[in-house]
Coordinates of C-alpha atoms in Angstrom, one line a residue:
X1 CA -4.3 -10.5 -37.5
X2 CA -1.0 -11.3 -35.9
X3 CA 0.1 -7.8 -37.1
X4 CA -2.5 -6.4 -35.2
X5 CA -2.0 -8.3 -31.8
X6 CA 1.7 -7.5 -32.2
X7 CA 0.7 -3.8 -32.5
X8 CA -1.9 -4.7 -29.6
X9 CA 0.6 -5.8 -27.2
X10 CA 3.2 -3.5 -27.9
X11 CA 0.8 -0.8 -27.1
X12 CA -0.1 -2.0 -23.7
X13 CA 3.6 -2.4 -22.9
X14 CA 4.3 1.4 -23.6
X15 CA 1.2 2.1 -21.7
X16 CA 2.4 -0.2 -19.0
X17 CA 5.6 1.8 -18.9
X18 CA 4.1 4.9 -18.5
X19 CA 1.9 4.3 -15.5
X20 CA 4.8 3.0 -13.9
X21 CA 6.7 5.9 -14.4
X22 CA 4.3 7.7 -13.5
X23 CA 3.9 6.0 -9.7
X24 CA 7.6 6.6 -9.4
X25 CA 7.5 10.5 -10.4
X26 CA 4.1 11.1 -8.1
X27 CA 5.6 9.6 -5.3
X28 CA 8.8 11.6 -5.1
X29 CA 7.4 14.9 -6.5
X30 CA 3.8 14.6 -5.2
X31 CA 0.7 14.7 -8.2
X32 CA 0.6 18.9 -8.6
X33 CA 4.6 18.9 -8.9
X34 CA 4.6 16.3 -11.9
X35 CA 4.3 17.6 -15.5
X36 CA 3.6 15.3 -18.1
X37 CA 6.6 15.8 -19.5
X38 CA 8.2 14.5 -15.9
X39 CA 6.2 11.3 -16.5
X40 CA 7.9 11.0 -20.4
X41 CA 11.3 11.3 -19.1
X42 CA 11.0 8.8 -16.3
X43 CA 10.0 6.8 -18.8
X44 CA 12.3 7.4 -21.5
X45 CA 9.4 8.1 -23.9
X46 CA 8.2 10.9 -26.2
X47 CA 6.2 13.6 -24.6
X48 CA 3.7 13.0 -26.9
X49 CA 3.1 9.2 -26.5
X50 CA 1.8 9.9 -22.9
X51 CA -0.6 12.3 -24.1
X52 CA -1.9 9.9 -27.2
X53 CA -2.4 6.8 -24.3
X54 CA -4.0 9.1 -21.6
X55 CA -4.7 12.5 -22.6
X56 CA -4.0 14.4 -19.4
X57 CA -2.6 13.5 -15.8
X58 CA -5.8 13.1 -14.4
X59 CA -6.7 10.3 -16.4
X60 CA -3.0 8.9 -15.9
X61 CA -4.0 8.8 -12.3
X62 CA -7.3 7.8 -12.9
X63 CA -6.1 4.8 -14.7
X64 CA -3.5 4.0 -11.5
X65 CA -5.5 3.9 -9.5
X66 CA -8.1 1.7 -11.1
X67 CA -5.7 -1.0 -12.0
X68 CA -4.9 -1.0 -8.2
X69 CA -8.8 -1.1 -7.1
X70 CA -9.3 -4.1 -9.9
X71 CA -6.1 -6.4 -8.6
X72 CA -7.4 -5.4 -4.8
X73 CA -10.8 -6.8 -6.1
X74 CA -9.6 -9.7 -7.5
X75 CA -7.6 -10.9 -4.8
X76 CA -10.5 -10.6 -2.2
X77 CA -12.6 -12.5 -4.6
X78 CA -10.5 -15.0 -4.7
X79 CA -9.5 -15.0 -0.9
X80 CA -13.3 -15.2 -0.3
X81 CA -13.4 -18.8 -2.3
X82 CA -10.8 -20.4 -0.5
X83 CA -11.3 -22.6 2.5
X84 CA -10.3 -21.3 5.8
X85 CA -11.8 -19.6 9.0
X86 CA -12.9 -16.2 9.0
X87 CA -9.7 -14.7 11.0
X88 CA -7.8 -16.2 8.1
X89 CA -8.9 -14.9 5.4
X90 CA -9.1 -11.3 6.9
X91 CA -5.4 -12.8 7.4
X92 CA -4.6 -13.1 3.8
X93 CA -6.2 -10.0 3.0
X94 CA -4.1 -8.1 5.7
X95 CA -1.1 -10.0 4.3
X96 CA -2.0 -8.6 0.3
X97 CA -1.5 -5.2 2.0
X98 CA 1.4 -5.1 3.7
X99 CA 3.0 -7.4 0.8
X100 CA 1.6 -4.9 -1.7
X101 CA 3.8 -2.0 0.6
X102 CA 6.7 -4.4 0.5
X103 CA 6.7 -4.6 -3.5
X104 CA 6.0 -1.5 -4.1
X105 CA 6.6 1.3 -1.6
X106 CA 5.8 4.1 -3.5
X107 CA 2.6 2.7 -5.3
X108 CA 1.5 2.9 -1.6
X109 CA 3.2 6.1 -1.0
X110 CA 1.0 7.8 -4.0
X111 CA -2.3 6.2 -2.5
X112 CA -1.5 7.5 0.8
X113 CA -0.2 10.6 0.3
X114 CA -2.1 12.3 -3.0
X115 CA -5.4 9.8 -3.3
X116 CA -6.2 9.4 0.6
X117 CA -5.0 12.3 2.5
X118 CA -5.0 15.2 -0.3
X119 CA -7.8 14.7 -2.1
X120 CA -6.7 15.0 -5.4
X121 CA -9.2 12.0 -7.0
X122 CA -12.9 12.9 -7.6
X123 CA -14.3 12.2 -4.0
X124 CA -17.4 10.1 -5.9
X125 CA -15.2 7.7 -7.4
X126 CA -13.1 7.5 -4.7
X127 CA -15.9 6.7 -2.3
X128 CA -17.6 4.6 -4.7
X129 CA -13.9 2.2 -5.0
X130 CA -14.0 2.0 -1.0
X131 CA -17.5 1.3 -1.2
X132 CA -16.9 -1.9 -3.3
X133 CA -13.7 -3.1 -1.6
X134 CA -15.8 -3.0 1.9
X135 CA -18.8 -4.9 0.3
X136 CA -16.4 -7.9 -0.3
X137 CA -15.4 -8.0 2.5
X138 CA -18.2 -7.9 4.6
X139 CA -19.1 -10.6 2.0
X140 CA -16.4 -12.5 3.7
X141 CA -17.3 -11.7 7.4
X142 CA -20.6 -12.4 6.8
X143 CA -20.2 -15.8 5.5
X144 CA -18.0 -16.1 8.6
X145 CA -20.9 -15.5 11.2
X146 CA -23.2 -18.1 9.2
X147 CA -20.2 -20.3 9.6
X148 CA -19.7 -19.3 13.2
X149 CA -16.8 -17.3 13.0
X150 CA -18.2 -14.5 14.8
X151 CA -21.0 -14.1 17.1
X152 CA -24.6 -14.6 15.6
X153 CA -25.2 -10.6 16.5
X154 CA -21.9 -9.3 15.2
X155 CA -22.7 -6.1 12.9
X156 CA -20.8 -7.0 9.9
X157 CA -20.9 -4.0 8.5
X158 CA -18.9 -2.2 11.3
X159 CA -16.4 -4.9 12.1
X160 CA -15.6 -4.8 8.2
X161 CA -14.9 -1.0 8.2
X162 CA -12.8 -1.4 11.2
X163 CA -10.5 -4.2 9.8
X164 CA -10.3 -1.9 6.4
X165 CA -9.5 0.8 8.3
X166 CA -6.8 -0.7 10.8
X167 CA -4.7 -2.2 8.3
X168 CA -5.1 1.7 6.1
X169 CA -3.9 3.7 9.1
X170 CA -1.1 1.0 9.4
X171 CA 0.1 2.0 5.7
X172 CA -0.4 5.6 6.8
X173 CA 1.5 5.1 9.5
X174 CA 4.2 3.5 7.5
X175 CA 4.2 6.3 5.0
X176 CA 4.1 9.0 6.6
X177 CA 6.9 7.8 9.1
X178 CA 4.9 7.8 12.3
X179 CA 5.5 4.4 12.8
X180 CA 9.1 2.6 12.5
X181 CA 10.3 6.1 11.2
X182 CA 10.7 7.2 7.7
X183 CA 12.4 4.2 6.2
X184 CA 11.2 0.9 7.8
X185 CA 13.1 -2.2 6.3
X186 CA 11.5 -5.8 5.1
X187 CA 12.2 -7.1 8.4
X188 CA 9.7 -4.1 10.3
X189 CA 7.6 -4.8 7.6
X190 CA 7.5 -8.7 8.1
X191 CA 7.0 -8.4 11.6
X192 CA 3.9 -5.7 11.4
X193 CA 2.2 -8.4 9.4
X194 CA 2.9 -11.2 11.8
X195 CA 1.7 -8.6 14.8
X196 CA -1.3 -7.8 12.3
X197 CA -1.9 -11.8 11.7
X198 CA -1.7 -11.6 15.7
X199 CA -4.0 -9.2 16.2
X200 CA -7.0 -10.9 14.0
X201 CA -6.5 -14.0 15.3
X202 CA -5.9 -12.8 18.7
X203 CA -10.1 -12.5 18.7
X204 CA -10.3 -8.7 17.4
X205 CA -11.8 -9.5 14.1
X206 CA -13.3 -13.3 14.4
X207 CA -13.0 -16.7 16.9

């Protein structure tokens, strides 16, 4: 049994490995300019082992991207069980993102650039991820108008696309260099989420 978990474990480290590799390569050579054999070398395993985890580099980006859309879930969940007005959470959400940029650049980078923009993810289960991340959190906003938060006849459907969406086109921004240029530092990045934090409680997205 302990043979097993061992075996277990160690498996889901190489696997580990290789997705992480695999942001890195994606992000500086873009998805169609990665070969498999890119993804092996970056991570300083046989060419083989990738195939044997994932099978192709579809389902390596497949897999990316749903580890990112299940640690996004989470941490909505959990931000919509914790106390707090509505402009706060949104807050916290906000703060996941840009913190999530900060971390890990070119995680962000490869959701931009190759999920987002170039369309290189079945458009179904694309649509079907944003789908799920905007039910929480109009889950959230709408627990915020029966609280008060928002007015009575707020449509929480719309004002939950259009926080979603602001804080996207600010990573798109940041990506693709439009905003703070090509490289902006932790301290741009810092102060885009205390303008953000601003800008929710400033009355945009709740009272």
């Amino acid at each position: 049994m302990a043979r097993g978990q061992a075996k277990e474990s160690q498996a889901r480290g190489s696997q580990d490995k290789i997705l992480r590799a695999a942001v890195k390569v994606m992000a500086r050579k873009g998805y169609h300019g990665t070969r498999i054999s890119d993804i092996a070398a970056e991570a300083d395993v046989a060419y083989g082992l990738v195939y044997h985890y994932f099978g192709s580099k579809e389902k390596v980006l497949e897999t990316i991207l749903e580890s990112v859309a299940t640690r996004f879930s989470d941490r909505i969940a959990r931000i919509g069980q914790e106390k707090g007005t509505l402009t706060e959470k949104l807050g916290r959400i906000s703060d996941y993102m840009l913190d999530t940029y900060l971390a890990n650049p070119e995680m962000i980078h490869l959701l931009v650039q190759e999920v987002v923009r170039s369309g290189n993810v079945d458009p179904d289960s694309e649509m079907a991820s944003a789908r799920a991340i905007l039910q929480q959190i109009r889950g959230i906003v709408e627990a915020g108008r029966k609280a008060g938060h928002v007015d009575s006849d707020t449509d929480t459907e719309l004002l939950s696309i259009a926080f979603f969406g602001a804080v996207e086109l600010t990573l798109t921004a940041l990506v693709q260099g439009i905003y703070k240029g090509s490289q902006p530092s932790t301290a741009d990045i810092k102060e885009i989420r205390r303008k953000l934090r601003k800008i929710i409680h400033g009355g945009s997205f709740g009272k």
